[in-house]
mmCIF file of C-alpha atoms and ligand atoms in Angstrom:
data_model
loop_
_atom_site.group_PDB
_atom_site.id
_atom_site.type_symbol
_atom_site.label_atom_id
_atom_site.label_comp_id
_atom_site.label_asym_id
_atom_site.label_seq_id
_atom_site.Cartn_x
_atom_site.Cartn_y
_atom_site.Cartn_z
ATOM 1 C CA GLY A 26 117.615 -4.800 -57.445
ATOM 2 C CA THR A 27 118.208 -1.035 -58.819
ATOM 3 C CA PRO A 28 121.410 -0.893 -60.896
ATOM 4 C CA LEU A 29 124.478 0.905 -59.080
ATOM 5 C CA ARG A 30 124.605 3.892 -61.531
ATOM 6 C CA ASP A 31 120.987 4.669 -60.572
ATOM 7 C CA LEU A 32 121.515 4.270 -56.894
ATOM 8 C CA ALA A 33 124.862 6.228 -56.933
ATOM 9 C CA ALA A 34 122.799 9.187 -59.100
ATOM 10 C CA ALA A 35 120.264 9.455 -56.406
ATOM 11 C CA LYS A 36 122.862 10.104 -54.073
ATOM 12 C CA GLY A 37 124.628 12.415 -56.439
ATOM 13 C CA ILE A 38 127.763 10.606 -57.162
ATOM 14 C CA TYR A 39 128.688 8.390 -59.813
ATOM 15 C CA MET A 40 129.885 4.777 -60.140
ATOM 16 C CA GLY A 41 132.335 4.214 -62.255
ATOM 17 C CA VAL A 42 134.469 1.590 -63.897
ATOM 18 C CA ALA A 43 137.878 1.118 -65.438
ATOM 19 C CA LEU A 44 137.149 -0.621 -68.829
ATOM 20 C CA ALA A 45 139.717 -2.409 -71.603
ATOM 21 C CA ASN A 46 138.408 -2.076 -75.419
ATOM 22 C CA GLY A 47 139.699 -5.046 -76.620
ATOM 23 C CA THR A 48 137.251 -6.848 -73.729
ATOM 24 C CA LEU A 49 134.466 -4.370 -74.407
ATOM 25 C CA SER A 50 134.574 -5.329 -78.331
ATOM 26 C CA SER A 51 134.487 -9.267 -77.530
ATOM 27 C CA ASP A 52 132.518 -10.064 -74.779
ATOM 28 C CA ALA A 53 128.903 -9.230 -74.642
ATOM 29 C CA THR A 54 128.737 -9.844 -70.801
ATOM 30 C CA TYR A 55 131.329 -7.512 -70.073
ATOM 31 C CA LYS A 56 129.951 -4.818 -72.449
ATOM 32 C CA SER A 57 126.174 -5.444 -70.731
ATOM 33 C CA ILE A 58 127.449 -4.802 -67.221
ATOM 34 C CA ALA A 59 129.270 -2.208 -67.965
ATOM 35 C CA ALA A 60 126.448 -0.216 -69.474
ATOM 36 C CA THR A 61 123.781 -1.302 -66.802
ATOM 37 C CA GLN A 62 125.851 -0.949 -63.635
ATOM 38 C CA PHE A 63 128.532 2.115 -64.243
ATOM 39 C CA ASN A 64 127.954 5.652 -64.985
ATOM 40 C CA THR A 65 131.278 6.991 -65.668
ATOM 41 C CA VAL A 66 134.188 4.798 -67.327
ATOM 42 C CA THR A 67 138.009 4.993 -66.909
ATOM 43 C CA PRO A 68 140.248 3.775 -70.053
ATOM 44 C CA GLU A 69 142.352 1.040 -68.502
ATOM 45 C CA ASN A 70 145.580 1.443 -70.615
ATOM 46 C CA GLU A 71 143.956 3.128 -74.024
ATOM 47 C CA MET A 72 145.076 6.867 -73.399
ATOM 48 C CA LYS A 73 148.282 6.497 -71.631
ATOM 49 C CA TRP A 74 151.384 8.103 -73.472
ATOM 50 C CA ASP A 75 152.850 4.469 -74.718
ATOM 51 C CA THR A 76 149.186 3.805 -76.429
ATOM 52 C CA ILE A 77 148.497 7.516 -77.733
ATOM 53 C CA GLU A 78 151.735 8.585 -79.280
ATOM 54 C CA SER A 79 154.207 5.489 -79.017
ATOM 55 C CA SER A 80 156.448 7.603 -81.405
ATOM 56 C CA LYS A 81 157.433 11.607 -81.329
ATOM 57 C CA GLY A 82 154.790 13.178 -82.841
ATOM 58 C CA SER A 83 152.397 10.446 -84.198
ATOM 59 C CA PHE A 84 149.095 9.964 -82.243
ATOM 60 C CA ASN A 85 147.113 7.038 -82.057
ATOM 61 C CA TYR A 86 143.717 7.529 -80.587
ATOM 62 C CA SER A 87 141.400 4.591 -82.160
ATOM 63 C CA GLY A 88 141.304 2.225 -78.760
ATOM 64 C CA GLY A 89 140.463 5.936 -76.518
ATOM 65 C CA ASP A 90 137.799 7.010 -79.079
ATOM 66 C CA ALA A 91 136.136 3.226 -79.037
ATOM 67 C CA ILE A 92 135.832 3.808 -75.226
ATOM 68 C CA VAL A 93 134.344 7.239 -75.541
ATOM 69 C CA SER A 94 131.857 5.942 -78.221
ATOM 70 C CA PHE A 95 130.815 3.589 -75.726
ATOM 71 C CA ALA A 96 130.490 5.964 -72.905
ATOM 72 C CA GLN A 97 128.731 8.278 -74.823
ATOM 73 C CA ALA A 98 126.232 5.960 -76.030
ATOM 74 C CA ASN A 99 125.536 4.989 -72.588
ATOM 75 C CA SER A 100 125.283 8.722 -70.998
ATOM 76 C CA ASP A 101 128.332 7.900 -69.071
ATOM 77 C CA LYS A 102 131.034 10.355 -68.044
ATOM 78 C CA VAL A 103 134.838 9.831 -68.995
ATOM 79 C CA ARG A 104 137.724 10.149 -66.614
ATOM 80 C CA GLY A 105 140.586 10.658 -69.082
ATOM 81 C CA HIS A 106 143.813 8.407 -67.588
ATOM 82 C CA ASN A 107 146.314 9.987 -67.938
ATOM 83 C CA LEU A 108 148.415 12.428 -69.499
ATOM 84 C CA VAL A 109 151.717 12.577 -67.668
ATOM 85 C CA TRP A 110 152.983 9.188 -65.613
ATOM 86 C CA HIS A 111 156.531 7.526 -65.649
ATOM 87 C CA SER A 112 155.092 4.179 -66.264
ATOM 88 C CA GLN A 113 153.744 3.301 -69.518
ATOM 89 C CA LEU A 114 156.012 5.962 -70.784
ATOM 90 C CA PRO A 115 157.466 5.259 -74.561
ATOM 91 C CA GLY A 116 161.286 5.370 -74.340
ATOM 92 C CA TRP A 117 161.853 8.054 -76.926
ATOM 93 C CA VAL A 118 160.500 10.261 -73.817
ATOM 94 C CA THR A 119 162.947 9.288 -71.319
ATOM 95 C CA SER A 120 165.582 9.297 -74.137
ATOM 96 C CA LEU A 121 164.952 12.988 -74.879
ATOM 97 C CA PRO A 122 167.688 15.718 -74.308
ATOM 98 C CA THR A 123 166.846 17.399 -71.139
ATOM 99 C CA ASN A 124 165.899 20.882 -73.023
ATOM 100 C CA GLN A 125 163.203 19.168 -75.041
ATOM 101 C CA VAL A 126 161.185 17.514 -72.487
ATOM 102 C CA GLN A 127 159.056 20.231 -71.511
ATOM 103 C CA ALA A 128 157.900 20.894 -75.325
ATOM 104 C CA ALA A 129 157.321 17.096 -75.668
ATOM 105 C CA MET A 130 155.312 17.142 -72.569
ATOM 106 C CA GLU A 131 153.289 20.073 -73.249
ATOM 107 C CA ASN A 132 152.863 19.041 -76.695
ATOM 108 C CA HIS A 133 151.422 15.639 -75.815
ATOM 109 C CA ILE A 134 149.076 17.571 -73.360
ATOM 110 C CA THR A 135 147.638 19.558 -75.878
ATOM 111 C CA ASN A 136 147.285 17.126 -78.893
ATOM 112 C CA GLU A 137 145.719 14.658 -76.605
ATOM 113 C CA VAL A 138 143.246 16.790 -74.420
ATOM 114 C CA THR A 139 142.598 18.961 -77.852
ATOM 115 C CA HIS A 140 141.437 15.610 -79.679
ATOM 116 C CA TYR A 141 139.125 14.830 -76.779
ATOM 117 C CA LYS A 142 137.846 18.300 -75.714
ATOM 118 C CA GLY A 143 134.527 18.403 -74.904
ATOM 119 C CA LYS A 144 134.387 14.720 -74.250
ATOM 120 C CA ILE A 145 136.330 14.300 -70.665
ATOM 121 C CA TYR A 146 134.523 14.949 -67.325
ATOM 122 C CA ALA A 147 138.074 14.808 -65.776
ATOM 123 C CA TRP A 148 141.506 14.170 -66.841
ATOM 124 C CA ASP A 149 144.102 12.634 -64.667
ATOM 125 C CA VAL A 150 146.741 15.178 -65.497
ATOM 126 C CA VAL A 151 149.806 13.766 -63.523
ATOM 127 C CA ASN A 152 149.518 10.453 -62.277
ATOM 128 C CA GLU A 153 151.693 8.999 -59.319
ATOM 129 C CA PRO A 154 154.256 11.782 -59.020
ATOM 130 C CA PHE A 155 155.419 10.530 -55.378
ATOM 131 C CA ASP A 156 157.482 7.318 -54.491
ATOM 132 C CA ASP A 157 156.497 5.159 -51.625
ATOM 133 C CA SER A 158 158.158 7.755 -49.015
ATOM 134 C CA GLY A 159 156.320 10.576 -50.312
ATOM 135 C CA ASN A 160 159.355 12.157 -52.094
ATOM 136 C CA TYR A 161 158.616 13.393 -55.941
ATOM 137 C CA ARG A 162 159.818 10.557 -58.306
ATOM 138 C CA THR A 163 162.908 11.945 -60.028
ATOM 139 C CA ASP A 164 161.303 11.099 -63.697
ATOM 140 C CA VAL A 165 161.933 12.462 -66.542
ATOM 141 C CA PHE A 166 159.808 15.646 -65.937
ATOM 142 C CA TYR A 167 160.908 16.307 -62.811
ATOM 143 C CA ASN A 168 164.232 16.469 -63.846
ATOM 144 C CA ALA A 169 164.103 18.440 -66.619
ATOM 145 C CA MET A 170 161.650 21.345 -65.513
ATOM 146 C CA GLY A 171 163.083 21.872 -61.928
ATOM 147 C CA GLY A 172 161.362 19.526 -59.657
ATOM 148 C CA GLY A 173 157.656 18.742 -58.497
ATOM 149 C CA VAL A 174 155.522 21.591 -58.208
ATOM 150 C CA ALA A 175 157.034 23.306 -61.704
ATOM 151 C CA TYR A 176 156.230 20.214 -63.755
ATOM 152 C CA ILE A 177 152.756 19.720 -62.441
ATOM 153 C CA ALA A 178 151.908 23.219 -62.753
ATOM 154 C CA ASP A 179 153.256 23.241 -65.922
ATOM 155 C CA ALA A 180 151.065 20.444 -67.082
ATOM 156 C CA LEU A 181 147.948 21.624 -65.443
ATOM 157 C CA LYS A 182 148.255 25.106 -67.186
ATOM 158 C CA THR A 183 148.709 22.798 -70.350
ATOM 159 C CA ALA A 184 145.594 20.653 -70.225
ATOM 160 C CA ARG A 185 143.247 23.965 -68.866
ATOM 161 C CA ALA A 186 144.294 25.804 -71.938
ATOM 162 C CA ALA A 187 143.239 22.651 -74.236
ATOM 163 C CA ASP A 188 139.641 22.180 -72.759
ATOM 164 C CA PRO A 189 138.955 24.625 -70.000
ATOM 165 C CA ALA A 190 135.824 22.707 -68.822
ATOM 166 C CA ALA A 191 137.684 19.276 -67.932
ATOM 167 C CA LYS A 192 138.129 19.167 -64.338
ATOM 168 C CA LEU A 193 142.108 18.770 -63.764
ATOM 169 C CA TYR A 194 143.365 16.118 -61.142
ATOM 170 C CA VAL A 195 146.315 14.740 -59.665
ATOM 171 C CA ASN A 196 145.895 10.929 -58.704
ATOM 172 C CA ASP A 197 148.038 9.075 -56.938
ATOM 173 C CA TYR A 198 147.965 5.565 -54.284
ATOM 174 C CA ASN A 199 149.054 5.072 -50.878
ATOM 175 C CA ILE A 200 147.667 8.307 -50.097
ATOM 176 C CA GLU A 201 144.572 7.546 -48.860
ATOM 177 C CA GLY A 202 145.118 7.341 -45.033
ATOM 178 C CA THR A 203 147.127 9.805 -43.595
ATOM 179 C CA GLY A 204 151.287 9.363 -43.755
ATOM 180 C CA SER A 205 154.015 10.714 -45.394
ATOM 181 C CA LYS A 206 153.038 10.204 -48.869
ATOM 182 C CA SER A 207 149.660 11.877 -48.047
ATOM 183 C CA ASP A 208 151.069 14.833 -46.535
ATOM 184 C CA ALA A 209 153.368 15.271 -49.715
ATOM 185 C CA MET A 210 150.060 15.217 -52.019
ATOM 186 C CA TYR A 211 148.706 17.579 -49.450
ATOM 187 C CA ASN A 212 151.545 19.916 -49.753
ATOM 188 C CA LEU A 213 151.676 19.618 -53.581
ATOM 189 C CA VAL A 214 148.109 20.771 -53.444
ATOM 190 C CA LYS A 215 148.527 23.707 -51.164
ATOM 191 C CA SER A 216 151.451 24.893 -53.131
ATOM 192 C CA LEU A 217 149.451 24.754 -56.876
ATOM 193 C CA LYS A 218 146.587 26.451 -54.945
ATOM 194 C CA ALA A 219 149.060 29.175 -53.618
ATOM 195 C CA GLN A 220 150.263 29.633 -57.174
ATOM 196 C CA GLY A 221 147.096 29.839 -58.869
ATOM 197 C CA ALA A 222 147.770 26.354 -60.468
ATOM 198 C CA PRO A 223 144.511 25.037 -62.052
ATOM 199 C CA ILE A 224 143.949 22.069 -60.044
ATOM 200 C CA ASP A 225 140.678 21.150 -59.494
ATOM 201 C CA GLY A 226 140.814 17.661 -57.864
ATOM 202 C CA VAL A 227 142.659 14.670 -56.199
ATOM 203 C CA GLY A 228 142.267 10.921 -56.961
ATOM 204 C CA PHE A 229 142.822 8.347 -54.441
ATOM 205 C CA GLU A 230 143.290 5.297 -56.076
ATOM 206 C CA SER A 231 142.346 3.029 -53.527
ATOM 207 C CA HIS A 232 144.151 -0.316 -54.368
ATOM 208 C CA PHE A 233 143.193 -1.956 -51.082
ATOM 209 C CA ILE A 234 144.289 -5.062 -49.070
ATOM 210 C CA VAL A 235 141.258 -6.724 -47.757
ATOM 211 C CA GLY A 236 140.453 -6.054 -44.096
ATOM 212 C CA GLN A 237 143.005 -2.854 -44.591
ATOM 213 C CA VAL A 238 141.006 0.570 -45.404
ATOM 214 C CA PRO A 239 143.045 2.891 -43.515
ATOM 215 C CA SER A 240 141.019 4.198 -40.442
ATOM 216 C CA SER A 241 141.870 7.897 -41.650
ATOM 217 C CA LEU A 242 140.628 7.536 -45.165
ATOM 218 C CA LYS A 243 137.691 9.924 -44.352
ATOM 219 C CA ALA A 244 139.581 12.407 -42.314
ATOM 220 C CA ASN A 245 142.401 12.476 -44.768
ATOM 221 C CA MET A 246 139.924 12.842 -47.660
ATOM 222 C CA GLN A 247 137.998 15.656 -45.759
ATOM 223 C CA ARG A 248 141.466 17.654 -45.521
ATOM 224 C CA PHE A 249 141.993 17.643 -48.743
ATOM 225 C CA ALA A 250 138.653 18.618 -49.701
ATOM 226 C CA ASP A 251 138.900 21.561 -47.354
ATOM 227 C CA LEU A 252 141.603 22.999 -49.422
ATOM 228 C CA GLY A 253 139.239 23.664 -52.245
ATOM 229 C CA VAL A 254 139.229 20.698 -54.421
ATOM 230 C CA ASP A 255 137.074 17.555 -55.424
ATOM 231 C CA VAL A 256 137.666 14.452 -54.186
ATOM 232 C CA ALA A 257 137.363 10.675 -55.871
ATOM 233 C CA ILE A 258 138.379 7.044 -55.381
ATOM 234 C CA THR A 259 139.769 6.611 -58.932
ATOM 235 C CA GLU A 260 140.767 2.694 -58.965
ATOM 236 C CA LEU A 261 139.127 0.821 -56.203
ATOM 237 C CA ASP A 262 139.849 -2.800 -55.673
ATOM 238 C CA VAL A 263 140.393 -4.868 -52.463
ATOM 239 C CA ARG A 264 142.793 -7.792 -53.238
ATOM 240 C CA MET A 265 143.042 -11.124 -51.088
ATOM 241 C CA PRO A 266 145.122 -14.163 -51.539
ATOM 242 C CA THR A 267 143.556 -16.576 -53.876
ATOM 243 C CA PRO A 268 141.758 -18.761 -53.828
ATOM 244 C CA ALA A 269 139.390 -16.526 -51.864
ATOM 245 C CA THR A 270 137.823 -17.502 -48.602
ATOM 246 C CA THR A 271 134.166 -16.732 -47.752
ATOM 247 C CA ALA A 272 135.675 -15.039 -44.407
ATOM 248 C CA ASN A 273 137.348 -13.008 -47.081
ATOM 249 C CA LEU A 274 134.769 -12.143 -49.671
ATOM 250 C CA ASN A 275 132.716 -11.103 -46.768
ATOM 251 C CA GLN A 276 135.457 -8.515 -45.296
ATOM 252 C CA GLN A 277 136.015 -7.313 -48.552
ATOM 253 C CA ALA A 278 132.046 -6.417 -48.820
ATOM 254 C CA THR A 279 132.643 -4.709 -45.541
ATOM 255 C CA ASP A 280 135.725 -2.914 -47.064
ATOM 256 C CA TYR A 281 133.862 -1.888 -50.546
ATOM 257 C CA ALA A 282 130.922 -0.664 -47.972
ATOM 258 C CA ASN A 283 132.874 1.409 -46.088
ATOM 259 C CA VAL A 284 134.725 3.178 -49.198
ATOM 260 C CA VAL A 285 131.176 3.970 -50.582
ATOM 261 C CA ASN A 286 130.210 5.364 -47.210
ATOM 262 C CA THR A 287 132.904 7.503 -47.191
ATOM 263 C CA CYS A 288 132.685 8.750 -50.339
ATOM 264 C CA LEU A 289 128.985 9.724 -49.632
ATOM 265 C CA ALA A 290 129.974 11.307 -46.082
ATOM 266 C CA ILE A 291 132.259 14.204 -47.899
ATOM 267 C CA THR A 292 130.289 16.382 -49.795
ATOM 268 C CA ARG A 293 133.463 16.936 -52.144
ATOM 269 C CA CYS A 294 133.627 13.575 -53.224
ATOM 270 C CA VAL A 295 132.505 13.032 -56.753
ATOM 271 C CA GLY A 296 132.402 9.595 -57.018
ATOM 272 C CA VAL A 297 134.155 6.108 -57.090
ATOM 273 C CA THR A 298 135.679 3.713 -59.984
ATOM 274 C CA ALA A 299 136.547 -0.022 -59.425
ATOM 275 C CA TRP A 300 139.216 -0.681 -61.100
ATOM 276 C CA ASP A 301 138.208 -3.564 -63.574
ATOM 277 C CA LEU A 302 134.635 -5.048 -63.741
ATOM 278 C CA ASP A 303 135.378 -8.559 -62.920
ATOM 279 C CA ASP A 304 138.075 -10.642 -61.127
ATOM 280 C CA GLY A 305 138.437 -12.293 -64.735
ATOM 281 C CA HIS A 306 139.822 -8.881 -65.629
ATOM 282 C CA SER A 307 141.747 -7.571 -63.021
ATOM 283 C CA TRP A 308 145.007 -6.257 -63.294
ATOM 284 C CA VAL A 309 145.879 -7.854 -59.840
ATOM 285 C CA PRO A 310 146.974 -11.183 -60.188
ATOM 286 C CA SER A 311 149.704 -10.536 -62.703
ATOM 287 C CA THR A 312 150.655 -7.402 -60.375
ATOM 288 C CA PHE A 313 150.873 -8.959 -56.952
ATOM 289 C CA SER A 314 151.603 -12.540 -56.757
ATOM 290 C CA GLY A 315 149.008 -15.057 -55.417
ATOM 291 C CA GLN A 316 146.630 -12.164 -54.816
ATOM 292 C CA GLY A 317 143.356 -11.363 -56.827
ATOM 293 C CA ALA A 318 139.623 -11.616 -56.317
ATOM 294 C CA ALA A 319 139.451 -7.945 -56.057
ATOM 295 C CA THR A 320 136.610 -6.791 -57.844
ATOM 296 C CA LEU A 321 132.691 -6.946 -57.544
ATOM 297 C CA TYR A 322 132.150 -9.540 -59.746
ATOM 298 C CA ASP A 323 133.841 -13.119 -59.824
ATOM 299 C CA ALA A 324 135.244 -14.152 -62.940
ATOM 300 C CA SER A 325 132.178 -15.798 -64.440
ATOM 301 C CA TYR A 326 130.402 -12.427 -63.573
ATOM 302 C CA ASN A 327 128.473 -13.673 -60.616
ATOM 303 C CA PRO A 328 128.076 -10.366 -58.371
ATOM 304 C CA LYS A 329 130.034 -11.507 -54.940
ATOM 305 C CA PRO A 330 129.143 -10.279 -51.613
ATOM 306 C CA ALA A 331 131.027 -6.852 -52.265
ATOM 307 C CA TYR A 332 128.611 -5.813 -54.925
ATOM 308 C CA THR A 333 125.539 -6.100 -52.753
ATOM 309 C CA ALA A 334 127.436 -4.221 -50.118
ATOM 310 C CA VAL A 335 127.953 -1.547 -52.620
ATOM 311 C CA GLN A 336 124.480 -1.614 -53.416
ATOM 312 C CA ASN A 337 123.218 -1.444 -49.735
ATOM 313 C CA ALA A 338 125.526 1.371 -49.199
ATOM 314 C CA LEU A 339 124.260 3.011 -52.043
HETATM 315 C C1 XIL B 402 147.180 -0.596 -64.957
HETATM 316 C C2 XIL B 402 146.195 -1.470 -65.608
HETATM 317 O O1 XIL B 402 145.453 -2.082 -65.223
HETATM 318 C C3 XIL B 402 147.283 -2.556 -66.207
HETATM 319 O O2 XIL B 402 146.433 -3.026 -67.016
HETATM 320 C C4 XIL B 402 148.697 -2.495 -66.880
HETATM 321 O O3 XIL B 402 149.148 -2.962 -67.316
HETATM 322 C C5 XIL B 402 149.242 -1.598 -65.825
HETATM 323 O O4 XIL B 402 148.301 -0.165 -65.321
HETATM 324 N N1 XIL B 402 148.064 2.731 -61.137
HETATM 325 C C6 XIL B 402 147.273 3.353 -62.149
HETATM 326 C C7 XIL B 402 146.899 2.622 -63.163
HETATM 327 O O5 XIL B 402 146.941 4.424 -62.384
HETATM 328 O O6 XIL B 402 146.990 3.447 -64.298
HETATM 329 C C8 XIL B 402 147.638 0.907 -63.010
HETATM 330 O O7 XIL B 402 146.695 0.192 -64.438
HETATM 331 C C9 XIL B 402 147.462 0.450 -61.869
HETATM 332 C C10 XIL B 402 147.835 1.464 -60.761
#
């Protein structure tokens, strides 16, 4: 059949995948499927703060550079992931005196965005700013800079100055359907827009449980689009208890198709990124005990019913 990347392009969206450089450089099948089927790449971990600047002022771009090279050789877009996040954040940042946090954040953003200037389609500038109730996480950035909107606006402005061509996103999970956390993100975007902060898009991670794609997904994404931002499905996977059953794999196919159809139905939905290429390299089993089988390919790289469903949806 026609590769997903070509089907997606013909419909005006991209089909992306999160990749790990270690696997890309050691596993020819993984690399070949990534190149053939997808036209946007997100580094799974290589551009996060703990990898890029594990000690203050010392920057390591080797893994991120390798993924960018792969993407460029393949004419793929790259989603930069991510600049500011409470997790995978080195201890030196959380231990800084409060009055040094803003400078450290701005320096980190400026250095990383400048390094990749011209090579990144979109940055997840701030990742997961809200807790599960929809309150701002009271992390080191929030505490040092006078609250959520303030540090996020500052991060966005700093990124914009370093690469004016990159789209700038805020990204989070459990904002896919309507609810208090989605409302919190909606209010953030409204506030950022009102103060003229450079916000271009909202990323909906979409780490779903089989059979539980929110029925409000389309209406919810549309209300963000109506604020004048792009929207994207940035980290799609659909997990289930392992071992997988045929019934769950078929429901998963329905769920994947539903998400792709939703993006296709929203003019400002720019694309869908699968979070991890195959079940053998998925983050799910090590994060959600007893769960897995969440991706489009099984651990032997056979396309699953979900793959065929995405192909048909596109
Ligand atoms: C995950 C990676 O897939 C894992 O390899 C890593 O150990 C932890 O982070 N939300 C995000 C992603 O924004 O960065 C996370 O990626 C998954 C949840």
